[in-house]
Short mmCIF file of C-alpha atoms and ligand atoms in Angstrom, two decimals:
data_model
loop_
_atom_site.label_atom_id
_atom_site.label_comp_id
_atom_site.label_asym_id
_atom_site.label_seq_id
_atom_site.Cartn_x
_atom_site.Cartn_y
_atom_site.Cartn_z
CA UNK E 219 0.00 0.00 0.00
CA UNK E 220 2.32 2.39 0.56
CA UNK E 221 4.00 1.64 -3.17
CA UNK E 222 4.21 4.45 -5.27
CA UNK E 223 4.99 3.67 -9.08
CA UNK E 224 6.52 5.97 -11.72
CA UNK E 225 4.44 6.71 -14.67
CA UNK E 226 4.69 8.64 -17.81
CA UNK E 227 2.25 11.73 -18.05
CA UNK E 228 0.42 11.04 -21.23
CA UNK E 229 -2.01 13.24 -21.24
CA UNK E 230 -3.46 16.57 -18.95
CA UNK E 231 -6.71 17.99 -18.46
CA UNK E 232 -7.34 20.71 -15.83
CA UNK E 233 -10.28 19.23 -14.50
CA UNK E 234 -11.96 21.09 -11.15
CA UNK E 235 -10.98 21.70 -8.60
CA UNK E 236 -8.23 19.42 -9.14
CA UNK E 237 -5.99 19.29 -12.89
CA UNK E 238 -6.00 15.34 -13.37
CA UNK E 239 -4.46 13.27 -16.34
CA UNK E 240 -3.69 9.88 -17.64
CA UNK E 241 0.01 7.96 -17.15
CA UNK E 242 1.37 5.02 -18.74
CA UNK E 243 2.87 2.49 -16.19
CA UNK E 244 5.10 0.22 -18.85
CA UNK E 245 1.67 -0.40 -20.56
CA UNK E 246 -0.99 -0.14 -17.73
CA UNK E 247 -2.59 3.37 -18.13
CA UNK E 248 -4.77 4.70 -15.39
CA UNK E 249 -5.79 8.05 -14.55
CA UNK E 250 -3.94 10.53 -11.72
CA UNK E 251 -5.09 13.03 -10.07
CA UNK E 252 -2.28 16.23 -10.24
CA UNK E 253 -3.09 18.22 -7.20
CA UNK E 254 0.45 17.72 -5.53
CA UNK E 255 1.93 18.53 -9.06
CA UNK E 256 0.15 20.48 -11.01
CA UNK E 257 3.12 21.84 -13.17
CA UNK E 258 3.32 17.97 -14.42
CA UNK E 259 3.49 18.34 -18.08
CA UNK E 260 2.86 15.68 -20.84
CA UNK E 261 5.95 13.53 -21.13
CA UNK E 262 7.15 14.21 -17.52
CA UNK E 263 7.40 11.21 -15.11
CA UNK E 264 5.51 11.26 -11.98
CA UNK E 265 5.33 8.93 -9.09
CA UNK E 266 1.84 7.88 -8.47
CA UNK E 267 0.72 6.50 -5.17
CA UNK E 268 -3.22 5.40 -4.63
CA UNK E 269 -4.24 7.75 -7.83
CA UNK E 270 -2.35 10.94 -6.96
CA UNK E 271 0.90 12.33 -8.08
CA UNK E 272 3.10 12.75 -5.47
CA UNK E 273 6.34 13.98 -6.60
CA UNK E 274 8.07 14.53 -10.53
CA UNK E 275 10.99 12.01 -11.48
CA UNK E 276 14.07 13.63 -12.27
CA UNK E 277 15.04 11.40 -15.28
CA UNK E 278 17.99 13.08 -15.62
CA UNK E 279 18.96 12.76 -11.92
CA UNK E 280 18.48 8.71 -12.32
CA UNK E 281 21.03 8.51 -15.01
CA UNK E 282 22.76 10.56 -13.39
CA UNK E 283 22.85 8.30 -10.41
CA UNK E 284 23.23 5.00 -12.30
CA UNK E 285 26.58 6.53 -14.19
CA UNK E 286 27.79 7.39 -10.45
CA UNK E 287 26.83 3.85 -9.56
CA UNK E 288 28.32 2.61 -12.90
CA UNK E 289 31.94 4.65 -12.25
CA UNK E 290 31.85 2.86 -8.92
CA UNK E 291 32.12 0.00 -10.91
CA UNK E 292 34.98 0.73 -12.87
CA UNK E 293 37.25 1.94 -10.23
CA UNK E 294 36.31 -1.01 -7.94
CA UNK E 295 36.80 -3.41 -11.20
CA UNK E 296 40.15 -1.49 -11.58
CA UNK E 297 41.44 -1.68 -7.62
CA UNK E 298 40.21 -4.98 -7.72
CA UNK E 299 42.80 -6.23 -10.80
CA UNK E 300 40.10 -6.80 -13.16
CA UNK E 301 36.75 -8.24 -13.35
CA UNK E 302 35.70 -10.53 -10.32
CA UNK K 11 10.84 3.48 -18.21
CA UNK K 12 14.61 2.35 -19.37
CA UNK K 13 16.44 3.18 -16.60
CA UNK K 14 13.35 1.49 -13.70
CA UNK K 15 15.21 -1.56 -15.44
CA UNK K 16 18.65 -0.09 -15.03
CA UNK K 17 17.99 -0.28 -11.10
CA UNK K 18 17.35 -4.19 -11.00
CA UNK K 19 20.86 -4.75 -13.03
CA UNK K 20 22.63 -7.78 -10.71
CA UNK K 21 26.23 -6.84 -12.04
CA UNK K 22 25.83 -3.31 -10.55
CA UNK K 23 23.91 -4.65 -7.09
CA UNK K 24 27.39 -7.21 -6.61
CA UNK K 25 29.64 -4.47 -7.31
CA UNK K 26 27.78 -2.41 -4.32
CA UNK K 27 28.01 -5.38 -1.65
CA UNK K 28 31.53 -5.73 -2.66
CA UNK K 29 32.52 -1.99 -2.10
CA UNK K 30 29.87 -2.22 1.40
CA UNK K 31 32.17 -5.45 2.00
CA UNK K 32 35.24 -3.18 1.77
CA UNK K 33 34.11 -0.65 3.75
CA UNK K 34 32.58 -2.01 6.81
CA UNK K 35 34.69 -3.06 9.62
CA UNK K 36 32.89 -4.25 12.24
CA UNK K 37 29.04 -4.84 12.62
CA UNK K 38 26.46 -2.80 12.41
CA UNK K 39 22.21 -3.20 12.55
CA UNK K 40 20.19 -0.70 10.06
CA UNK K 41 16.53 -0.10 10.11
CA UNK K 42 14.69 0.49 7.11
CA UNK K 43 11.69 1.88 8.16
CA UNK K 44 9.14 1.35 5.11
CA UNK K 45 6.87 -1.99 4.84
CA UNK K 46 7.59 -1.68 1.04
CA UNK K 47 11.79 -1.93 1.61
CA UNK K 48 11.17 -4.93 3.42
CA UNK K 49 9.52 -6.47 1.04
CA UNK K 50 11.88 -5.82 -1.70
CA UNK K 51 14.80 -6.90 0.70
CA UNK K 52 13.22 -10.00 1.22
CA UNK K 53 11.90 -11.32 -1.81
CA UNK K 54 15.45 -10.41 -3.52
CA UNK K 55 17.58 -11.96 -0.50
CA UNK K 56 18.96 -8.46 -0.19
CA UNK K 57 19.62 -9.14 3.18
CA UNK K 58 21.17 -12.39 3.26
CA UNK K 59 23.61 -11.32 0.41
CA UNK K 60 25.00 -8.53 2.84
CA UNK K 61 28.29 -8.78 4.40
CA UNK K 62 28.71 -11.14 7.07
CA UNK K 63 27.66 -8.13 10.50
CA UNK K 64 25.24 -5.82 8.58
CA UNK K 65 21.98 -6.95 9.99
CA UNK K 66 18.99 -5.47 9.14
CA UNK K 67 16.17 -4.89 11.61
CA UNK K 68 12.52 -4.64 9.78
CA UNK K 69 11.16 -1.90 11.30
CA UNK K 70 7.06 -0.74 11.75
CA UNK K 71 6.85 0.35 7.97
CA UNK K 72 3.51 -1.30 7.33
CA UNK K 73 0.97 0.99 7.75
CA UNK K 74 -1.65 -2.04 7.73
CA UNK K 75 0.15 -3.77 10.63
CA UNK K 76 0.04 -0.41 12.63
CA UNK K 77 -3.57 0.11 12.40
CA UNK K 78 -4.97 -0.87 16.14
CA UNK K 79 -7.43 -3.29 16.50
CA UNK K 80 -9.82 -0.61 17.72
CA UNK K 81 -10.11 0.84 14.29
CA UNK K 82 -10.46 -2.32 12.75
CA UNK K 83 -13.47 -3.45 15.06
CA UNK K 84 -15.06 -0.30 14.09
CA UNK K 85 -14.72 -0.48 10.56
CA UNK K 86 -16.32 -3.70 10.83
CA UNK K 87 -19.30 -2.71 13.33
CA UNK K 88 -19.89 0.19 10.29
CA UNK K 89 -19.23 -1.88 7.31
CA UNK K 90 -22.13 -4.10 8.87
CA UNK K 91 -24.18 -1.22 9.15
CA UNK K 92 -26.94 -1.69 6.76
CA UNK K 93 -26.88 1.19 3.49
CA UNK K 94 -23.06 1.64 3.91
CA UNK K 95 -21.11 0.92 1.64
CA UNK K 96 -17.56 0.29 3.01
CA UNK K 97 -14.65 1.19 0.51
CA UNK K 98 -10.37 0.27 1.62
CA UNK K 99 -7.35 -0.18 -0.01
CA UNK K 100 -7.20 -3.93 -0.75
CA UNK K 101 -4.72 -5.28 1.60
CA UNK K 102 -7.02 -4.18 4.86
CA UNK K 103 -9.64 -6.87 3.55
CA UNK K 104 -8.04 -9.67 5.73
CA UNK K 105 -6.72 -8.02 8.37
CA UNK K 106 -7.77 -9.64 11.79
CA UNK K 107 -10.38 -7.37 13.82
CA UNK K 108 -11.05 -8.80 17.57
CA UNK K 109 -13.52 -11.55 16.01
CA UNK K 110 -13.41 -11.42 12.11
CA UNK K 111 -12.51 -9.27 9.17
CA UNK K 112 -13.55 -7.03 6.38
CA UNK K 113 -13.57 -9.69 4.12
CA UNK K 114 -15.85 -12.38 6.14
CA UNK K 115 -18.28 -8.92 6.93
CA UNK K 116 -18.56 -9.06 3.23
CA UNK K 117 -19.01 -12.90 3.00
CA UNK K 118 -21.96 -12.32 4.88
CA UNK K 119 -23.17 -9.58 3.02
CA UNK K 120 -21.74 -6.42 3.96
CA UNK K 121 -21.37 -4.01 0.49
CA UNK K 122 -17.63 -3.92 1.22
CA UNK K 123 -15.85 -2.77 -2.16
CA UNK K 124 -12.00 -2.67 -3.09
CA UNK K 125 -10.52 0.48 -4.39
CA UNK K 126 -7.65 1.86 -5.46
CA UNK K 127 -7.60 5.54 -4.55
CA UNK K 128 -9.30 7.46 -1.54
CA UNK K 129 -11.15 9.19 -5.16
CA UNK K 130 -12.85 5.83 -6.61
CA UNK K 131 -14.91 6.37 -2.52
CA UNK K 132 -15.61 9.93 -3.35
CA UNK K 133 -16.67 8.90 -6.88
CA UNK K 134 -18.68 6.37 -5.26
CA UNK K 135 -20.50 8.18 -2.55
CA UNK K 136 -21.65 10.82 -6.08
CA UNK K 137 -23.01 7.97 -8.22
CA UNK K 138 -25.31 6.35 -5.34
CA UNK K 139 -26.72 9.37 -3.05
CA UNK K 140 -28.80 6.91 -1.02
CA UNK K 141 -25.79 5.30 0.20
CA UNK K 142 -23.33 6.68 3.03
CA UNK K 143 -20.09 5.60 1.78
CA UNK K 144 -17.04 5.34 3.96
CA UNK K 145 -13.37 4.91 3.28
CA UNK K 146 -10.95 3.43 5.51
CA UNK K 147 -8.18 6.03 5.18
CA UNK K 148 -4.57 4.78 7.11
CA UNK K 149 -1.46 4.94 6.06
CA UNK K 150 2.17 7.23 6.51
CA UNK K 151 2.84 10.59 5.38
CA UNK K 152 2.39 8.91 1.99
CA UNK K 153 -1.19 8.55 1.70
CA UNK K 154 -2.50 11.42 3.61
CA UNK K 155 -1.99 13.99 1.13
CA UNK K 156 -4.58 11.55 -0.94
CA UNK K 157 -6.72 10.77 1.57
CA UNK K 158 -6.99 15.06 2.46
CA UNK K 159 -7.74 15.47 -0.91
CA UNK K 160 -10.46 13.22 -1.30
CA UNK K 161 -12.35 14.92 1.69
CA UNK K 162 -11.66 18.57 -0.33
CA UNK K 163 -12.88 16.73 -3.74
CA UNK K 164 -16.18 15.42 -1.54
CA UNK K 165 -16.36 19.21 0.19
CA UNK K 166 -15.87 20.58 -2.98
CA UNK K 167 -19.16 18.45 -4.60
CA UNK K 168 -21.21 19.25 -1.43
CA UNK K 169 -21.15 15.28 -0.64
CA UNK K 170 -23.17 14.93 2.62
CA UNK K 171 -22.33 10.70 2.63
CA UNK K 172 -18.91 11.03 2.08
CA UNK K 173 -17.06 10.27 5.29
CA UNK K 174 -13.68 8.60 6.26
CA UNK K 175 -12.48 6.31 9.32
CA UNK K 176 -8.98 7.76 9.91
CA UNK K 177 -5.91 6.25 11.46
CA UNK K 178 -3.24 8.14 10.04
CA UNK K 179 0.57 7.29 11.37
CA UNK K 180 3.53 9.48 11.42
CA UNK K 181 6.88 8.16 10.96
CA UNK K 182 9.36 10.75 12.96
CA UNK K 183 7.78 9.71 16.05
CA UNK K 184 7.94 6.11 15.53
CA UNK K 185 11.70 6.43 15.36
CA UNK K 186 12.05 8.65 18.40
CA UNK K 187 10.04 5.75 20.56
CA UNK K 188 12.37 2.72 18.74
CA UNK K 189 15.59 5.30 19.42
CA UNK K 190 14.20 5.82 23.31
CA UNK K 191 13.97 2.16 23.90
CA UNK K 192 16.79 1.06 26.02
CA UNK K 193 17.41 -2.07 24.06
CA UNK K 194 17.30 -0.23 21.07
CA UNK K 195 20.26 -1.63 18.73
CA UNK K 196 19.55 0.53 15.78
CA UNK K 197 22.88 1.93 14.16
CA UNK K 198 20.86 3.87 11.66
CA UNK K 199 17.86 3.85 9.31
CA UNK K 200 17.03 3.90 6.06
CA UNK K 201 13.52 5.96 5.95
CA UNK K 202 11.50 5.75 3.28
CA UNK K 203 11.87 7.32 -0.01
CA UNK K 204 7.69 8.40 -0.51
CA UNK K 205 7.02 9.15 3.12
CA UNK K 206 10.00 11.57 2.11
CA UNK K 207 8.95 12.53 -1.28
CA UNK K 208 5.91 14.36 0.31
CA UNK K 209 7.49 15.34 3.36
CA UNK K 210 10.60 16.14 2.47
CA UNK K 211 14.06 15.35 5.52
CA UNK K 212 13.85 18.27 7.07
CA UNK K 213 11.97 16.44 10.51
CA UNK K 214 15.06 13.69 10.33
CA UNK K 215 17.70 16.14 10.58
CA UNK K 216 17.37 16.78 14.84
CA UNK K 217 16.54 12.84 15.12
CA UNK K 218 20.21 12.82 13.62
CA UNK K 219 21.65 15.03 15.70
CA UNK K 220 19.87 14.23 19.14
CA UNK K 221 20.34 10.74 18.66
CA UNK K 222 23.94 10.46 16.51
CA UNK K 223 22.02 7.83 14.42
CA UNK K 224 22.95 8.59 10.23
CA UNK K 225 19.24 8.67 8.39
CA UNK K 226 19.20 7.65 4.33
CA UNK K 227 16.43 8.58 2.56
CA UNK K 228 15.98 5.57 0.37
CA UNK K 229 14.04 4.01 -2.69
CA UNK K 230 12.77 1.06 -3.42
CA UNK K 231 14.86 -0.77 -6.01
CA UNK K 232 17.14 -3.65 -5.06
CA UNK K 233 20.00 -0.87 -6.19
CA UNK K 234 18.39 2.00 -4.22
CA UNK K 235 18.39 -0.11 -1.17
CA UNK K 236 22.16 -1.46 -1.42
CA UNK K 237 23.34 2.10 -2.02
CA UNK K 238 21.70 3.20 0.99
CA UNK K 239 22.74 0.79 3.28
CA UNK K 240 26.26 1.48 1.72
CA UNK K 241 25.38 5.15 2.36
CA UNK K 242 24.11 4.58 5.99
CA UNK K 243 27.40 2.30 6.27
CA UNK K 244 29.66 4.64 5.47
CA UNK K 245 28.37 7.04 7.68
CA UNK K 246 28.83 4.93 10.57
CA UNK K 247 32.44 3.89 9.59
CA UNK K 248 33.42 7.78 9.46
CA UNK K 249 31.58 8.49 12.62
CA UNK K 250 29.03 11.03 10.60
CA UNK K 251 25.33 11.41 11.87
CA UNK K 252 23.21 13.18 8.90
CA UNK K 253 20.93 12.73 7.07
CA UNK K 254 21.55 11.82 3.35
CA UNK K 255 19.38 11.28 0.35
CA UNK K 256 20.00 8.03 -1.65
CA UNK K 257 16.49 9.10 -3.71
CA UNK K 258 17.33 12.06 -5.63
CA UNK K 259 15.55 11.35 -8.40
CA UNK K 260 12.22 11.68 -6.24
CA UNK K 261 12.97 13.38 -3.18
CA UNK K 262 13.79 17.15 -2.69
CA UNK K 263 14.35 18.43 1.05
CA UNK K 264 11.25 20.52 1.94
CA UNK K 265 9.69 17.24 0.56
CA UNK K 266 6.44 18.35 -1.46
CA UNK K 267 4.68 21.69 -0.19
CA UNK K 268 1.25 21.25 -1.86
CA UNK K 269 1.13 18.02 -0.61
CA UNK K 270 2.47 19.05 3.20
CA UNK K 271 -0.61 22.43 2.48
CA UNK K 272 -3.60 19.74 1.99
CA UNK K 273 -2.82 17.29 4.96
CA UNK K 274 -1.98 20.67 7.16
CA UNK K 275 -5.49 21.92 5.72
CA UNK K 276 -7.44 18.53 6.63
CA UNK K 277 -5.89 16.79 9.47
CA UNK K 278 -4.39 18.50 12.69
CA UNK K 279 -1.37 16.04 14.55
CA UNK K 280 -2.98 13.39 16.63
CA UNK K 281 -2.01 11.20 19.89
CA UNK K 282 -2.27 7.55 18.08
CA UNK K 283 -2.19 3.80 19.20
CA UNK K 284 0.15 1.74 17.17
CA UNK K 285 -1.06 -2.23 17.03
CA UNK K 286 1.30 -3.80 18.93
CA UNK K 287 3.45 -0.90 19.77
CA UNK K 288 1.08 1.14 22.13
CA UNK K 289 0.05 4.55 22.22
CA UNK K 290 2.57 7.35 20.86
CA UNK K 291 2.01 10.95 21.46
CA UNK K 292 1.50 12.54 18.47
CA UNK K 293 2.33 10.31 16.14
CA UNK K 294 -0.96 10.37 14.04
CA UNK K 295 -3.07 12.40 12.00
CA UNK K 296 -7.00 12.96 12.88
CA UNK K 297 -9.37 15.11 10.80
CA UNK K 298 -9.00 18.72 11.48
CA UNK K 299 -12.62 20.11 13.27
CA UNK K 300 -13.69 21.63 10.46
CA UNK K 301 -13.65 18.92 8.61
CA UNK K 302 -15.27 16.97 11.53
CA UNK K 303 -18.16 16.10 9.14
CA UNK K 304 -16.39 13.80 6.97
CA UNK K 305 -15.30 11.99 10.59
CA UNK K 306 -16.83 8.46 9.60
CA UNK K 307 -16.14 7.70 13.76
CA UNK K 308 -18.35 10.80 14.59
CA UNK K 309 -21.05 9.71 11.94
CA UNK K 310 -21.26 6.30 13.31
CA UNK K 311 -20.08 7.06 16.84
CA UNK K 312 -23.27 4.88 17.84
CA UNK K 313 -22.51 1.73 15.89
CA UNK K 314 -19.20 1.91 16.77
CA UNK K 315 -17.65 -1.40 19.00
CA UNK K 316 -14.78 -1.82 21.49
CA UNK K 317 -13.86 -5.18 22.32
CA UNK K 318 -11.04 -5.68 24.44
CA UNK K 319 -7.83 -7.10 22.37
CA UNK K 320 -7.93 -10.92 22.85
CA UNK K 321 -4.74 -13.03 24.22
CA UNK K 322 -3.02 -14.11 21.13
CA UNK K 323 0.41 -15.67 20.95
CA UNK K 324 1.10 -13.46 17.94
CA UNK K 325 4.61 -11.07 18.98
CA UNK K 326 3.97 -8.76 16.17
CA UNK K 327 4.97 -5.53 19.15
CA UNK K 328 8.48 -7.33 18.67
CA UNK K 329 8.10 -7.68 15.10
CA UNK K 330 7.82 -4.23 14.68
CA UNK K 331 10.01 -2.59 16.29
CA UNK K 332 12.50 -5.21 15.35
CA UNK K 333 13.38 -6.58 18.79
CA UNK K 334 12.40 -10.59 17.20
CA UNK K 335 12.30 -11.86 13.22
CA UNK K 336 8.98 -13.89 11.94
CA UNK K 337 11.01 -16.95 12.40
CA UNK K 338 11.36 -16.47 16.17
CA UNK K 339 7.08 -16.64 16.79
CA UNK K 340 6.32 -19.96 17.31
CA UNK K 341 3.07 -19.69 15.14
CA UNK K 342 4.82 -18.42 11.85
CA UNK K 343 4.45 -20.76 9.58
CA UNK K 344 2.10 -23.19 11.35
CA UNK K 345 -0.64 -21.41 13.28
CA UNK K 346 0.09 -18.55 11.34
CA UNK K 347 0.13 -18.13 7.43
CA UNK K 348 -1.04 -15.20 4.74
CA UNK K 349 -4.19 -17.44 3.97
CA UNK K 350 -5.05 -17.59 7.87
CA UNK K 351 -3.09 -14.64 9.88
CA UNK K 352 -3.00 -14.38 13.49
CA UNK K 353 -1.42 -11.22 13.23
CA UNK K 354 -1.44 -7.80 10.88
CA UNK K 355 2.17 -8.22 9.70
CA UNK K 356 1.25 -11.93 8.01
CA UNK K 357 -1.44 -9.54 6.38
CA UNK K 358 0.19 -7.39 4.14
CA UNK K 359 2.74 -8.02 1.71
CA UNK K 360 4.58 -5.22 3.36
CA UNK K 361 4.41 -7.06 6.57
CA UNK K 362 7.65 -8.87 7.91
CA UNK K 363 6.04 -11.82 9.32
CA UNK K 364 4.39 -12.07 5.17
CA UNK K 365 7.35 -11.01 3.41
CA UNK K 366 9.17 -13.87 5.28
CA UNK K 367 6.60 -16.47 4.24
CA UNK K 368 6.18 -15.49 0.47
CA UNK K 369 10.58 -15.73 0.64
CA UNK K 370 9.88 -19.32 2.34
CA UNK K 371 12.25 -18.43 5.13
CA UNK K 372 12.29 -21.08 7.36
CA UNK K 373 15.02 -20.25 9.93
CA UNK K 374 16.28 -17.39 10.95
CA UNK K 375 20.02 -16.41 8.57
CA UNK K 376 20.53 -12.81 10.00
CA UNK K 377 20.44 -13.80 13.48
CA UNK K 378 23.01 -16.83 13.04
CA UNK K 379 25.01 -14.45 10.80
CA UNK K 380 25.23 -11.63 13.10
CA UNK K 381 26.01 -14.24 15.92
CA UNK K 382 28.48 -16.22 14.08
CA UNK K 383 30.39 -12.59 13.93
CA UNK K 384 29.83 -11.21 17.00
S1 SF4 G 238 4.05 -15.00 12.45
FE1 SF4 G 238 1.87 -14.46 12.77
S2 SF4 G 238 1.53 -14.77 14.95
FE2 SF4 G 238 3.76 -14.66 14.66
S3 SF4 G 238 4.27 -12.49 14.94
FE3 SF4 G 238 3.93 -12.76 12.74
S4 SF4 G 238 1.77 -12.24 12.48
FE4 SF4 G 238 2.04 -12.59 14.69
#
């Protein structure tokens, strides 16, 4: 329950009194309600929990990450004398 | 989403134990604190793959195992109530009430419906008028935000039989009482990554300091997880106490503020009992008097019940605040199973006493382990 899943804004409507829209999770769509984020614009990722948006995904930030996690990798593979 | 994927990659999780393998040096116990990071540990043997002293302790992260029984026995006096229909998140359906469940009320007829946002209720309670409609709204920091805005959507369409039964938990206060406990053995915590994403860290930071425990603010992948116990880890090593964020794609620091506006707007901070924990001051959310009309407990204050907890041999108290694993209760696995729980935590799949019966853990690794090292 307390799972919140990142989806891809497909679409936005600005509904009242809340704006709501429609995100793509890998295939399942569903519609969210954009209260929390209402500057959520088509294309964006949000993560969803029970129906409402509660935060934008910084795609850029995860890649970001996983090259920081993937340089780990190359220095440990390095100290380590290769590939273990 | 390409990179989601990126965050399950196994060649990346071994390269993180094997740089947390060459950076701790003695033993150390982590909490994570969310149901949802116990599940993922579990199921992916996170934390049996962990160097040989890192122990982690599942902490009260399951907002379904929290609930008290006295909120359960009332949802079921009022889902029995005749012309209500009774609306919950799905995994509240079994959970055990004194005498029976949500899911045997409906067996014997109670209009007890599934859904999957606080909204489907309020959309519910519009379409059939001649109903009263009630939602059973619990969970963390997480869910309130939804749950407030469901009672401004039902204020906003001037729905008179719109109401919700709240137990609402807070998480800062939860780690104060764990921290305060003498036998406390927490080294640090991993909190979790949506409680944070509305909330923000900025509550964490004098837990930090008054307690010198280092707080991660976490995800939920396999990867997330291992770089925030490496995070937490390295901390400890280094003798630092802050509080970090492993999350950044999700979490900023002042958390979300429209979120943090609506629950200030609906709910005011509550005393609340935790199942199995006991009462902590202030560690809930109730609804604001204002919005005292939407109180499903006022509504029905006259069918509610209170029945006296029954002697169980269920130690989900220890469970959650870590003191015992699933495989210590003598009932897990026998007695006790998902299909026919004693207790909340072999409810959910974010419980630990569940998470460790879906895994099929049969004894208990960490424990031997941490013993064999120390
Ligand atoms: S295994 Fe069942 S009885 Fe034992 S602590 Fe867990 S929920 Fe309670």
């Amino acid at each position: 329950m307390c799972l919140a899943i990142p989806g891809r804004l497909e679409s936005r409507e600005d509904t009242y009194p809340f704006p709501t829209g429609v995100a793509d999770f890998g295939g399942i769509r569903k519609q969210v309600c954009l209260a929390f984020v209402p500057e959520a614009a088509v294309g964006d990722y949000v993560l969803v929990h029970v129906g409402y948006a509660i935060s934008s995904i910084d795609e850029a930030e995860a890649l970001r990450t996983l090259e920081v996690l993937r340089a780990m990798d190359v220095v440990e593979t390095e100290l380590a004398g290769g590939p273990s | 989403m390409k990179y989601l994927d990126e965050y399950r990659d196994p060649a990346l999780a071994r390269r993180l134990l094997a740089e947390l393998g060459a950076v701790a040096t003695r033993p150390w116990h982590l909490m994570e604190v969310c149901g949802g990071q116990t599940h993922t540990l579990v199921r992916q043997g996170i934390d049996e793959l962990l160097p040989a002293g890192i122990r982690m302790i599942h902490g009260p992260g399951c907002p379904v195992c929290v609930t008290p029984i006295e909120t359960i026995d009332r949802a079921l006096a009022i889902a029995a109530a005749p012309g209500v229909v009774f609306t919950s998140f799905g995994d509240m359906l079994r959970v055990p009430g004194t005498t029976t469940s949500l899911l045997q009320v409906k067996a014997a007829g109670g209009d007890v419906r599934v859904v999957y946002s606080p909204a489907d209720a309020v959309r519910i309670a519009a379409e059939e008028p001649d109903k009263q409609v009630v939602f059973l709204a619990v969970g963390f920091e997480t869910t309130a935000p939804a749950n407030a805005a469901a009672v401004l959507l039902a204020d906003e369409l001037g729905l008179e039989n719109f109401s919700i039964l709240v137990s609402h938990v807070l998480v800062p206060p939860a780690l104060t009482t764990i921290l305060d406990d003498p036998e406390c053995v927490v080294d640090g915590f991993l909190t979790a990554g949506h409680v944070c994403a509305v909330m923000g860290w900025t509550e964490y930071e004098p837990i930090a300091e008054r307690y010198r425990v280092p707080l991660v603010v976490t995800g939920f992948e396999p990867l997330d997880l291992l770089e925030g116990i490496l995070m937490a880890v390295r901390q400890l090593e280094e003798g630092r106490y802050e509080v970090e964020n492993q999350y950044v794609r999700a979490v900023r620091r002042g958390g979300n503020e429209i979120a943090q506006d609506t629950i200030r707007r609906v709910f005011q901070v509550s005393d609340r009992i935790w199942r199995g924990i006991g009462t902590i001051p202030a560690s809930g959310l109730a609804l604001a008097p204002e919005y005292e009309r939407f109180d499903a407990a006022v509504k029905f204050a006259d069918v509610s019940s209170s029945v006296d907890e029954l002697p169980t041999e269920c130690i989900a108290g220890q469970i959650l605040t870590g003191a015992k694993l699933p495989t210590d209760c003598p009932a897990y696995g026998t007695r006790c199973t998902p299909m026919h729980p004693l207790g909340a935590p072999m409810v959910s799949s974010e419980g630990t006493c569940a998470a460790f019966h879906t895994a099929g853990r049969t004894r208990p690794p960490v424990s031997a382990a941490a013993s064999a090292t120390g």
